[in-house]
């Protein structure tokens, strides 16, 4: 799966069907969020709605039950999926986000042996979980997502983070908590964002910027057991010019391994 010219391509990607429901390019630097939704309808009905100019709604992507993906709006253009929304001091999330609609019926009502969606589709118990929504206090029945959808959404988020330096993955339920319950508790939202971003925001790259090695540039440098001036000394101070291998960093301290070169009598060296 890859993105070129703001269009997705790959094995599981259908031909694009462009929605008229869009409003020009993002302001430069604004796009940094992925918003996840459920369709509360099947794929063809949902895509038709998102293509209909009268619906005044759209999303960049729709992920079907089999994991196949249809793009409706190029990623550099604003789609209409968030509605009235606010989170973390921002409002109007359409201006900051790519919207992914995942085909799922949403909350279900039990009637006899089947579970029904608001639009009447029936599901058997193997397609249902009972769970408490993050914005609610009592358990309800929810349509499950397929493993193919979860894989597809994870892959989509990965390429979008790569291409657009996305910093947040949020549910519609988080940016419009009084109106919305999507993607709901059947979707592993917290797990995916922790996996991809290390929480709700992107992990920084500090660790990757660490130099491999260096040399001591003062006459005597104390070397301690912990990154703290009061911590015990582990060896004689390192002398100027000593080469150190840098292993990790913590609040201005480097954990180092000292590499000294010289000759020693062979009989005093033990093999591991
Ligand atoms: Zn939504």
PDB file of C-alpha atoms and ligand atoms in Angstrom:
ATOM      1  CA  UNK A   1       0.000   0.000   0.000  1.00  0.00           C
ATOM      2  CA  UNK A   2       1.399   3.420  -0.915  1.00  0.00           C
ATOM      3  CA  UNK A   3       0.435   7.051  -1.427  1.00  0.00           C
ATOM      4  CA  UNK A   4       1.403   9.020  -4.513  1.00  0.00           C
ATOM      5  CA  UNK A   5       0.013  12.452  -5.393  1.00  0.00           C
ATOM      6  CA  UNK A   6      -2.370  12.142  -2.431  1.00  0.00           C
ATOM      7  CA  UNK A   7      -3.910   8.971  -3.872  1.00  0.00           C
ATOM      8  CA  UNK A   8      -3.752   5.492  -2.370  1.00  0.00           C
ATOM      9  CA  UNK A   9      -2.792   2.423  -4.376  1.00  0.00           C
ATOM     10  CA  UNK A  10      -2.105  -1.204  -3.528  1.00  0.00           C
ATOM     11  CA  UNK A  11      -3.450  -4.741  -3.603  1.00  0.00           C
ATOM     12  CA  UNK A  12      -6.556  -4.133  -1.538  1.00  0.00           C
ATOM     13  CA  UNK A  13      -7.369  -0.742  -3.002  1.00  0.00           C
ATOM     14  CA  UNK A  14     -10.365  -0.296  -5.317  1.00  0.00           C
ATOM     15  CA  UNK A  15     -10.637   2.267  -8.089  1.00  0.00           C
ATOM     16  CA  UNK A  16     -11.156   5.754  -6.670  1.00  0.00           C
ATOM     17  CA  UNK A  17     -14.690   7.152  -6.649  1.00  0.00           C
ATOM     18  CA  UNK A  18     -14.319  10.866  -6.056  1.00  0.00           C
ATOM     19  CA  UNK A  19     -16.930  12.546  -3.873  1.00  0.00           C
ATOM     20  CA  UNK A  20     -18.113  16.075  -4.729  1.00  0.00           C
ATOM     21  CA  UNK A  21     -18.377  16.690  -0.978  1.00  0.00           C
ATOM     22  CA  UNK A  22     -15.015  18.363  -0.356  1.00  0.00           C
ATOM     23  CA  UNK A  23     -13.802  21.889   0.220  1.00  0.00           C
ATOM     24  CA  UNK A  24     -10.357  22.582  -1.145  1.00  0.00           C
ATOM     25  CA  UNK A  25      -6.877  21.973   0.157  1.00  0.00           C
ATOM     26  CA  UNK A  26      -5.813  21.851   3.783  1.00  0.00           C
ATOM     27  CA  UNK A  27      -4.067  24.959   5.059  1.00  0.00           C
ATOM     28  CA  UNK A  28      -0.375  24.081   4.945  1.00  0.00           C
ATOM     29  CA  UNK A  29       0.731  22.449   8.185  1.00  0.00           C
ATOM     30  CA  UNK A  30      -2.808  21.796   9.454  1.00  0.00           C
ATOM     31  CA  UNK A  31      -3.148  18.134   8.516  1.00  0.00           C
ATOM     32  CA  UNK A  32      -1.895  16.038  11.452  1.00  0.00           C
ATOM     33  CA  UNK A  33      -4.797  13.826  12.573  1.00  0.00           C
ATOM     34  CA  UNK A  34      -6.571  10.638  11.491  1.00  0.00           C
ATOM     35  CA  UNK A  35     -10.241  10.363  12.526  1.00  0.00           C
ATOM     36  CA  UNK A  36     -11.839   6.908  12.623  1.00  0.00           C
ATOM     37  CA  UNK A  37     -15.548   6.273  12.068  1.00  0.00           C
ATOM     38  CA  UNK A  38     -18.010   3.465  11.528  1.00  0.00           C
ATOM     39  CA  UNK A  39     -20.439   3.750   8.649  1.00  0.00           C
ATOM     40  CA  UNK A  40     -23.528   2.438  10.514  1.00  0.00           C
ATOM     41  CA  UNK A  41     -24.522   0.976   7.167  1.00  0.00           C
ATOM     42  CA  UNK A  42     -23.246  -1.511   4.587  1.00  0.00           C
ATOM     43  CA  UNK A  43     -20.500  -0.587   2.141  1.00  0.00           C
ATOM     44  CA  UNK A  44     -22.506   0.168  -1.002  1.00  0.00           C
ATOM     45  CA  UNK A  45     -25.200   2.198   0.792  1.00  0.00           C
ATOM     46  CA  UNK A  46     -22.567   4.107   2.744  1.00  0.00           C
ATOM     47  CA  UNK A  47     -20.415   4.865  -0.305  1.00  0.00           C
ATOM     48  CA  UNK A  48     -23.506   6.017  -2.229  1.00  0.00           C
ATOM     49  CA  UNK A  49     -24.399   8.385   0.607  1.00  0.00           C
ATOM     50  CA  UNK A  50     -20.852   9.764   0.756  1.00  0.00           C
ATOM     51  CA  UNK A  51     -20.924  10.345  -3.035  1.00  0.00           C
ATOM     52  CA  UNK A  52     -24.332  12.047  -2.986  1.00  0.00           C
ATOM     53  CA  UNK A  53     -24.029  15.856  -3.092  1.00  0.00           C
ATOM     54  CA  UNK A  54     -27.236  16.146  -1.045  1.00  0.00           C
ATOM     55  CA  UNK A  55     -25.732  14.243   1.897  1.00  0.00           C
ATOM     56  CA  UNK A  56     -23.145  16.984   2.525  1.00  0.00           C
ATOM     57  CA  UNK A  57     -20.920  14.244   3.934  1.00  0.00           C
ATOM     58  CA  UNK A  58     -17.824  12.407   2.776  1.00  0.00           C
ATOM     59  CA  UNK A  59     -14.647  10.764   4.022  1.00  0.00           C
ATOM     60  CA  UNK A  60     -11.276  10.161   2.452  1.00  0.00           C
ATOM     61  CA  UNK A  61     -11.530   6.379   2.731  1.00  0.00           C
ATOM     62  CA  UNK A  62     -14.041   3.574   3.247  1.00  0.00           C
ATOM     63  CA  UNK A  63     -12.814   0.201   4.542  1.00  0.00           C
ATOM     64  CA  UNK A  64     -15.169  -2.675   3.653  1.00  0.00           C
ATOM     65  CA  UNK A  65     -15.694  -5.848   5.728  1.00  0.00           C
ATOM     66  CA  UNK A  66     -13.156  -7.769   3.612  1.00  0.00           C
ATOM     67  CA  UNK A  67     -10.505  -5.095   4.202  1.00  0.00           C
ATOM     68  CA  UNK A  68     -10.785  -3.615   0.703  1.00  0.00           C
ATOM     69  CA  UNK A  69     -10.426   0.141   0.569  1.00  0.00           C
ATOM     70  CA  UNK A  70     -12.122   2.799  -1.551  1.00  0.00           C
ATOM     71  CA  UNK A  71     -10.788   6.346  -1.646  1.00  0.00           C
ATOM     72  CA  UNK A  72     -13.374   9.114  -2.108  1.00  0.00           C
ATOM     73  CA  UNK A  73     -11.367  12.312  -1.541  1.00  0.00           C
ATOM     74  CA  UNK A  74      -7.648  12.998  -2.238  1.00  0.00           C
ATOM     75  CA  UNK A  75      -5.637  13.310   0.986  1.00  0.00           C
ATOM     76  CA  UNK A  76      -4.677  16.945   0.337  1.00  0.00           C
ATOM     77  CA  UNK A  77      -8.353  18.017   0.200  1.00  0.00           C
ATOM     78  CA  UNK A  78     -10.752  18.610   3.088  1.00  0.00           C
ATOM     79  CA  UNK A  79     -13.512  15.973   3.387  1.00  0.00           C
ATOM     80  CA  UNK A  80     -16.715  16.334   5.404  1.00  0.00           C
ATOM     81  CA  UNK A  81     -16.773  13.678   8.104  1.00  0.00           C
ATOM     82  CA  UNK A  82     -16.164  15.294  11.489  1.00  0.00           C
ATOM     83  CA  UNK A  83     -19.049  17.793  11.744  1.00  0.00           C
ATOM     84  CA  UNK A  84     -19.202  19.911  14.875  1.00  0.00           C
ATOM     85  CA  UNK A  85     -16.207  18.743  16.808  1.00  0.00           C
ATOM     86  CA  UNK A  86     -13.725  19.866  19.391  1.00  0.00           C
ATOM     87  CA  UNK A  87     -10.792  18.252  21.167  1.00  0.00           C
ATOM     88  CA  UNK A  88      -7.580  19.388  22.765  1.00  0.00           C
ATOM     89  CA  UNK A  89      -8.411  23.074  22.219  1.00  0.00           C
ATOM     90  CA  UNK A  90      -9.266  22.695  18.547  1.00  0.00           C
ATOM     91  CA  UNK A  91     -12.630  22.844  16.790  1.00  0.00           C
ATOM     92  CA  UNK A  92     -13.788  21.904  13.287  1.00  0.00           C
ATOM     93  CA  UNK A  93     -11.709  18.754  12.840  1.00  0.00           C
ATOM     94  CA  UNK A  94     -12.411  18.471   9.096  1.00  0.00           C
ATOM     95  CA  UNK A  95      -9.704  21.123   8.688  1.00  0.00           C
ATOM     96  CA  UNK A  96      -7.043  18.983  10.367  1.00  0.00           C
ATOM     97  CA  UNK A  97      -7.820  15.386   9.514  1.00  0.00           C
ATOM     98  CA  UNK A  98      -8.101  12.493   7.145  1.00  0.00           C
ATOM     99  CA  UNK A  99     -11.374  10.609   7.777  1.00  0.00           C
ATOM    100  CA  UNK A 100     -11.575   6.826   7.560  1.00  0.00           C
ATOM    101  CA  UNK A 101     -15.038   5.224   7.502  1.00  0.00           C
ATOM    102  CA  UNK A 102     -15.006   1.553   8.526  1.00  0.00           C
ATOM    103  CA  UNK A 103     -18.006  -0.532   7.437  1.00  0.00           C
ATOM    104  CA  UNK A 104     -19.729  -1.587  10.653  1.00  0.00           C
ATOM    105  CA  UNK A 105     -23.354  -1.474  11.846  1.00  0.00           C
ATOM    106  CA  UNK A 106     -22.564   0.190  15.183  1.00  0.00           C
ATOM    107  CA  UNK A 107     -24.798  -0.450  18.225  1.00  0.00           C
ATOM    108  CA  UNK A 108     -27.229  -3.364  17.928  1.00  0.00           C
ATOM    109  CA  UNK A 109     -30.483  -4.264  19.644  1.00  0.00           C
ATOM    110  CA  UNK A 110     -31.109  -7.836  20.734  1.00  0.00           C
ATOM    111  CA  UNK A 111     -34.359  -9.350  19.513  1.00  0.00           C
ATOM    112  CA  UNK A 112     -34.743 -13.079  20.206  1.00  0.00           C
ATOM    113  CA  UNK A 113     -31.717 -14.852  18.746  1.00  0.00           C
ATOM    114  CA  UNK A 114     -30.585 -12.071  16.485  1.00  0.00           C
ATOM    115  CA  UNK A 115     -29.164  -8.604  16.878  1.00  0.00           C
ATOM    116  CA  UNK A 116     -30.465  -5.784  14.711  1.00  0.00           C
ATOM    117  CA  UNK A 117     -28.913  -2.540  13.548  1.00  0.00           C
ATOM    118  CA  UNK A 118     -30.859   0.724  13.454  1.00  0.00           C
ATOM    119  CA  UNK A 119     -31.455   0.117   9.720  1.00  0.00           C
ATOM    120  CA  UNK A 120     -32.835  -3.395  10.276  1.00  0.00           C
ATOM    121  CA  UNK A 121     -29.926  -5.640   9.257  1.00  0.00           C
ATOM    122  CA  UNK A 122     -29.773  -8.789  11.417  1.00  0.00           C
ATOM    123  CA  UNK A 123     -26.561 -10.260  12.850  1.00  0.00           C
ATOM    124  CA  UNK A 124     -25.937 -13.548  14.614  1.00  0.00           C
ATOM    125  CA  UNK A 125     -24.265 -13.728  18.053  1.00  0.00           C
ATOM    126  CA  UNK A 126     -20.817 -14.509  16.604  1.00  0.00           C
ATOM    127  CA  UNK A 127     -20.764 -11.039  15.028  1.00  0.00           C
ATOM    128  CA  UNK A 128     -21.580  -9.210  18.249  1.00  0.00           C
ATOM    129  CA  UNK A 129     -19.751  -8.131  21.384  1.00  0.00           C
ATOM    130  CA  UNK A 130     -21.190  -6.681  24.561  1.00  0.00           C
ATOM    131  CA  UNK A 131     -19.111  -3.785  25.866  1.00  0.00           C
ATOM    132  CA  UNK A 132     -19.242  -0.436  27.616  1.00  0.00           C
ATOM    133  CA  UNK A 133     -18.541   2.537  25.364  1.00  0.00           C
ATOM    134  CA  UNK A 134     -15.883   4.991  26.615  1.00  0.00           C
ATOM    135  CA  UNK A 135     -18.548   7.745  26.738  1.00  0.00           C
ATOM    136  CA  UNK A 136     -21.221   5.598  28.413  1.00  0.00           C
ATOM    137  CA  UNK A 137     -21.665   3.711  31.685  1.00  0.00           C
ATOM    138  CA  UNK A 138     -23.718   0.629  30.802  1.00  0.00           C
ATOM    139  CA  UNK A 139     -22.878  -2.238  28.414  1.00  0.00           C
ATOM    140  CA  UNK A 140     -24.475  -2.452  24.965  1.00  0.00           C
ATOM    141  CA  UNK A 141     -24.241  -4.765  21.979  1.00  0.00           C
ATOM    142  CA  UNK A 142     -21.895  -3.736  19.174  1.00  0.00           C
ATOM    143  CA  UNK A 143     -21.172  -5.125  15.714  1.00  0.00           C
ATOM    144  CA  UNK A 144     -17.642  -6.534  15.596  1.00  0.00           C
ATOM    145  CA  UNK A 145     -14.953  -5.391  13.135  1.00  0.00           C
ATOM    146  CA  UNK A 146     -13.291  -8.092  11.012  1.00  0.00           C
ATOM    147  CA  UNK A 147      -9.565  -8.905  11.389  1.00  0.00           C
ATOM    148  CA  UNK A 148      -9.155  -7.818   7.741  1.00  0.00           C
ATOM    149  CA  UNK A 149     -10.550  -4.373   8.603  1.00  0.00           C
ATOM    150  CA  UNK A 150      -8.298  -3.972  11.629  1.00  0.00           C
ATOM    151  CA  UNK A 151      -5.262  -4.932   9.527  1.00  0.00           C
ATOM    152  CA  UNK A 152      -6.327  -2.573   6.724  1.00  0.00           C
ATOM    153  CA  UNK A 153      -6.880   0.372   9.113  1.00  0.00           C
ATOM    154  CA  UNK A 154      -3.532  -0.285  10.827  1.00  0.00           C
ATOM    155  CA  UNK A 155      -1.774  -0.330   7.450  1.00  0.00           C
ATOM    156  CA  UNK A 156      -3.612   2.810   6.333  1.00  0.00           C
ATOM    157  CA  UNK A 157      -2.643   4.671   9.499  1.00  0.00           C
ATOM    158  CA  UNK A 158       0.956   3.545   9.021  1.00  0.00           C
ATOM    159  CA  UNK A 159       1.229   4.926   5.466  1.00  0.00           C
ATOM    160  CA  UNK A 160      -0.627   8.127   6.406  1.00  0.00           C
ATOM    161  CA  UNK A 161       1.694   8.732   9.385  1.00  0.00           C
ATOM    162  CA  UNK A 162       4.675   8.156   7.098  1.00  0.00           C
ATOM    163  CA  UNK A 163       3.421  10.427   4.293  1.00  0.00           C
ATOM    164  CA  UNK A 164       1.844  13.288   6.279  1.00  0.00           C
ATOM    165  CA  UNK A 165       3.634  13.090   9.635  1.00  0.00           C
ATOM    166  CA  UNK A 166       0.306  12.480  11.383  1.00  0.00           C
ATOM    167  CA  UNK A 167       0.486  13.062  15.139  1.00  0.00           C
ATOM    168  CA  UNK A 168      -2.920  11.897  16.338  1.00  0.00           C
ATOM    169  CA  UNK A 169      -5.356   9.057  15.744  1.00  0.00           C
ATOM    170  CA  UNK A 170      -8.760   9.860  17.247  1.00  0.00           C
ATOM    171  CA  UNK A 171     -12.244   8.415  17.178  1.00  0.00           C
ATOM    172  CA  UNK A 172     -15.223  10.502  16.096  1.00  0.00           C
ATOM    173  CA  UNK A 173     -16.541   9.614  19.585  1.00  0.00           C
ATOM    174  CA  UNK A 174     -13.658  11.605  21.095  1.00  0.00           C
ATOM    175  CA  UNK A 175     -13.977  14.789  19.056  1.00  0.00           C
ATOM    176  CA  UNK A 176     -17.814  14.840  19.238  1.00  0.00           C
ATOM    177  CA  UNK A 177     -18.552  12.872  22.440  1.00  0.00           C
ATOM    178  CA  UNK A 178     -22.084  14.208  22.959  1.00  0.00           C
ATOM    179  CA  UNK A 179     -23.216  13.315  19.424  1.00  0.00           C
ATOM    180  CA  UNK A 180     -21.143  10.320  18.323  1.00  0.00           C
ATOM    181  CA  UNK A 181     -20.231   6.790  19.374  1.00  0.00           C
ATOM    182  CA  UNK A 182     -18.032   5.735  16.442  1.00  0.00           C
ATOM    183  CA  UNK A 183     -15.855   3.718  16.059  1.00  0.00           C
ATOM    184  CA  UNK A 184     -17.086   2.367  19.433  1.00  0.00           C
ATOM    185  CA  UNK A 185     -15.736  -0.261  21.836  1.00  0.00           C
ATOM    186  CA  UNK A 186     -15.585  -3.065  19.244  1.00  0.00           C
ATOM    187  CA  UNK A 187     -12.669  -1.269  17.570  1.00  0.00           C
ATOM    188  CA  UNK A 188      -9.186  -1.513  19.199  1.00  0.00           C
ATOM    189  CA  UNK A 189      -8.535   2.241  18.932  1.00  0.00           C
ATOM    190  CA  UNK A 190      -6.367   2.605  22.050  1.00  0.00           C
ATOM    191  CA  UNK A 191      -4.272  -0.400  21.078  1.00  0.00           C
ATOM    192  CA  UNK A 192      -3.658   0.822  17.516  1.00  0.00           C
ATOM    193  CA  UNK A 193      -2.639   4.321  18.517  1.00  0.00           C
ATOM    194  CA  UNK A 194      -0.342   3.063  21.243  1.00  0.00           C
ATOM    195  CA  UNK A 195       1.186   0.668  18.742  1.00  0.00           C
ATOM    196  CA  UNK A 196       1.632   3.330  16.042  1.00  0.00           C
ATOM    197  CA  UNK A 197       2.110   6.540  18.010  1.00  0.00           C
ATOM    198  CA  UNK A 198       3.017   5.457  21.535  1.00  0.00           C
ATOM    199  CA  UNK A 199      -0.189   6.970  22.963  1.00  0.00           C
ATOM    200  CA  UNK A 200      -2.340   9.727  21.486  1.00  0.00           C
ATOM    201  CA  UNK A 201       0.633  11.623  20.144  1.00  0.00           C
ATOM    202  CA  UNK A 202       3.570  10.637  18.072  1.00  0.00           C
ATOM    203  CA  UNK A 203       6.695   9.381  19.801  1.00  0.00           C
ATOM    204  CA  UNK A 204       9.567  11.753  19.186  1.00  0.00           C
ATOM    205  CA  UNK A 205      12.686  10.630  17.463  1.00  0.00           C
ATOM    206  CA  UNK A 206      15.178  11.626  20.207  1.00  0.00           C
ATOM    207  CA  UNK A 207      16.527   8.120  20.538  1.00  0.00           C
ATOM    208  CA  UNK A 208      17.264   7.842  16.824  1.00  0.00           C
ATOM    209  CA  UNK A 209      19.275  11.086  16.892  1.00  0.00           C
ATOM    210  CA  UNK A 210      21.703   9.742  19.510  1.00  0.00           C
ATOM    211  CA  UNK A 211      25.330   9.681  18.318  1.00  0.00           C
ATOM    212  CA  UNK A 212      27.026   6.250  18.378  1.00  0.00           C
ATOM    213  CA  UNK A 213      30.178   7.297  20.153  1.00  0.00           C
ATOM    214  CA  UNK A 214      32.264  10.215  21.376  1.00  0.00           C
ATOM    215  CA  UNK A 215      35.415  11.169  23.293  1.00  0.00           C
ATOM    216  CA  UNK A 216      35.763  12.762  26.712  1.00  0.00           C
ATOM    217  CA  UNK A 217      36.623  16.473  26.344  1.00  0.00           C
ATOM    218  CA  UNK A 218      37.520  17.356  29.969  1.00  0.00           C
ATOM    219  CA  UNK A 219      40.562  16.197  31.990  1.00  0.00           C
ATOM    220  CA  UNK A 220      38.682  14.018  34.434  1.00  0.00           C
ATOM    221  CA  UNK A 221      35.112  12.859  33.928  1.00  0.00           C
ATOM    222  CA  UNK A 222      33.298  11.015  36.711  1.00  0.00           C
ATOM    223  CA  UNK A 223      31.446   7.894  35.621  1.00  0.00           C
ATOM    224  CA  UNK A 224      28.505   6.941  37.836  1.00  0.00           C
ATOM    225  CA  UNK A 225      26.108   4.069  38.367  1.00  0.00           C
ATOM    226  CA  UNK A 226      23.040   6.261  37.713  1.00  0.00           C
ATOM    227  CA  UNK A 227      22.333   9.500  35.829  1.00  0.00           C
ATOM    228  CA  UNK A 228      22.622  11.611  38.989  1.00  0.00           C
ATOM    229  CA  UNK A 229      25.473  13.678  40.499  1.00  0.00           C
ATOM    230  CA  UNK A 230      24.992  11.907  43.854  1.00  0.00           C
ATOM    231  CA  UNK A 231      25.169   8.397  42.399  1.00  0.00           C
ATOM    232  CA  UNK A 232      28.131   6.199  43.244  1.00  0.00           C
ATOM    233  CA  UNK A 233      31.239   6.223  41.070  1.00  0.00           C
ATOM    234  CA  UNK A 234      31.763   3.002  39.138  1.00  0.00           C
ATOM    235  CA  UNK A 235      35.410   3.503  38.113  1.00  0.00           C
ATOM    236  CA  UNK A 236      38.287   5.947  38.153  1.00  0.00           C
ATOM    237  CA  UNK A 237      37.399   9.142  36.281  1.00  0.00           C
ATOM    238  CA  UNK A 238      37.693   8.885  32.512  1.00  0.00           C
ATOM    239  CA  UNK A 239      40.585  10.877  31.144  1.00  0.00           C
ATOM    240  CA  UNK A 240      40.507  13.365  28.302  1.00  0.00           C
ATOM    241  CA  UNK A 241      40.309  11.715  24.883  1.00  0.00           C
ATOM    242  CA  UNK A 242      38.872   8.429  26.152  1.00  0.00           C
ATOM    243  CA  UNK A 243      36.598   6.945  23.544  1.00  0.00           C
ATOM    244  CA  UNK A 244      33.098   6.052  24.761  1.00  0.00           C
ATOM    245  CA  UNK A 245      30.317   4.151  23.105  1.00  0.00           C
ATOM    246  CA  UNK A 246      26.951   5.908  23.755  1.00  0.00           C
ATOM    247  CA  UNK A 247      24.221   3.442  24.676  1.00  0.00           C
ATOM    248  CA  UNK A 248      21.309   5.664  25.745  1.00  0.00           C
ATOM    249  CA  UNK A 249      20.362   9.108  27.066  1.00  0.00           C
ATOM    250  CA  UNK A 250      18.436  10.335  30.107  1.00  0.00           C
ATOM    251  CA  UNK A 251      17.872  13.993  31.055  1.00  0.00           C
ATOM    252  CA  UNK A 252      21.261  15.202  29.912  1.00  0.00           C
ATOM    253  CA  UNK A 253      23.197  12.081  30.921  1.00  0.00           C
ATOM    254  CA  UNK A 254      24.630   9.489  28.564  1.00  0.00           C
ATOM    255  CA  UNK A 255      24.916   5.844  29.479  1.00  0.00           C
ATOM    256  CA  UNK A 256      28.313   4.948  27.983  1.00  0.00           C
ATOM    257  CA  UNK A 257      30.565   2.000  27.463  1.00  0.00           C
ATOM    258  CA  UNK A 258      34.238   2.798  27.572  1.00  0.00           C
ATOM    259  CA  UNK A 259      36.457   1.524  24.832  1.00  0.00           C
ATOM    260  CA  UNK A 260      40.155   1.658  25.686  1.00  0.00           C
ATOM    261  CA  UNK A 261      42.707   0.317  23.280  1.00  0.00           C
ATOM    262  CA  UNK A 262      46.097  -1.089  24.368  1.00  0.00           C
ATOM    263  CA  UNK A 263      48.237  -4.168  24.783  1.00  0.00           C
ATOM    264  CA  UNK A 264      47.901  -6.636  27.614  1.00  0.00           C
ATOM    265  CA  UNK A 265      49.683  -9.916  28.425  1.00  0.00           C
ATOM    266  CA  UNK A 266      47.655 -12.668  26.752  1.00  0.00           C
ATOM    267  CA  UNK A 267      47.809 -15.021  29.737  1.00  0.00           C
ATOM    268  CA  UNK A 268      45.655 -12.568  31.725  1.00  0.00           C
ATOM    269  CA  UNK A 269      42.806 -12.642  29.232  1.00  0.00           C
ATOM    270  CA  UNK A 270      40.069 -15.162  29.754  1.00  0.00           C
ATOM    271  CA  UNK A 271      37.841 -16.383  26.979  1.00  0.00           C
ATOM    272  CA  UNK A 272      34.095 -16.315  27.458  1.00  0.00           C
TER     273      UNK A 272
HETATM  274 ZN1  LIG B   1     -18.379   9.379  12.389  1.00  0.00          ZN
END
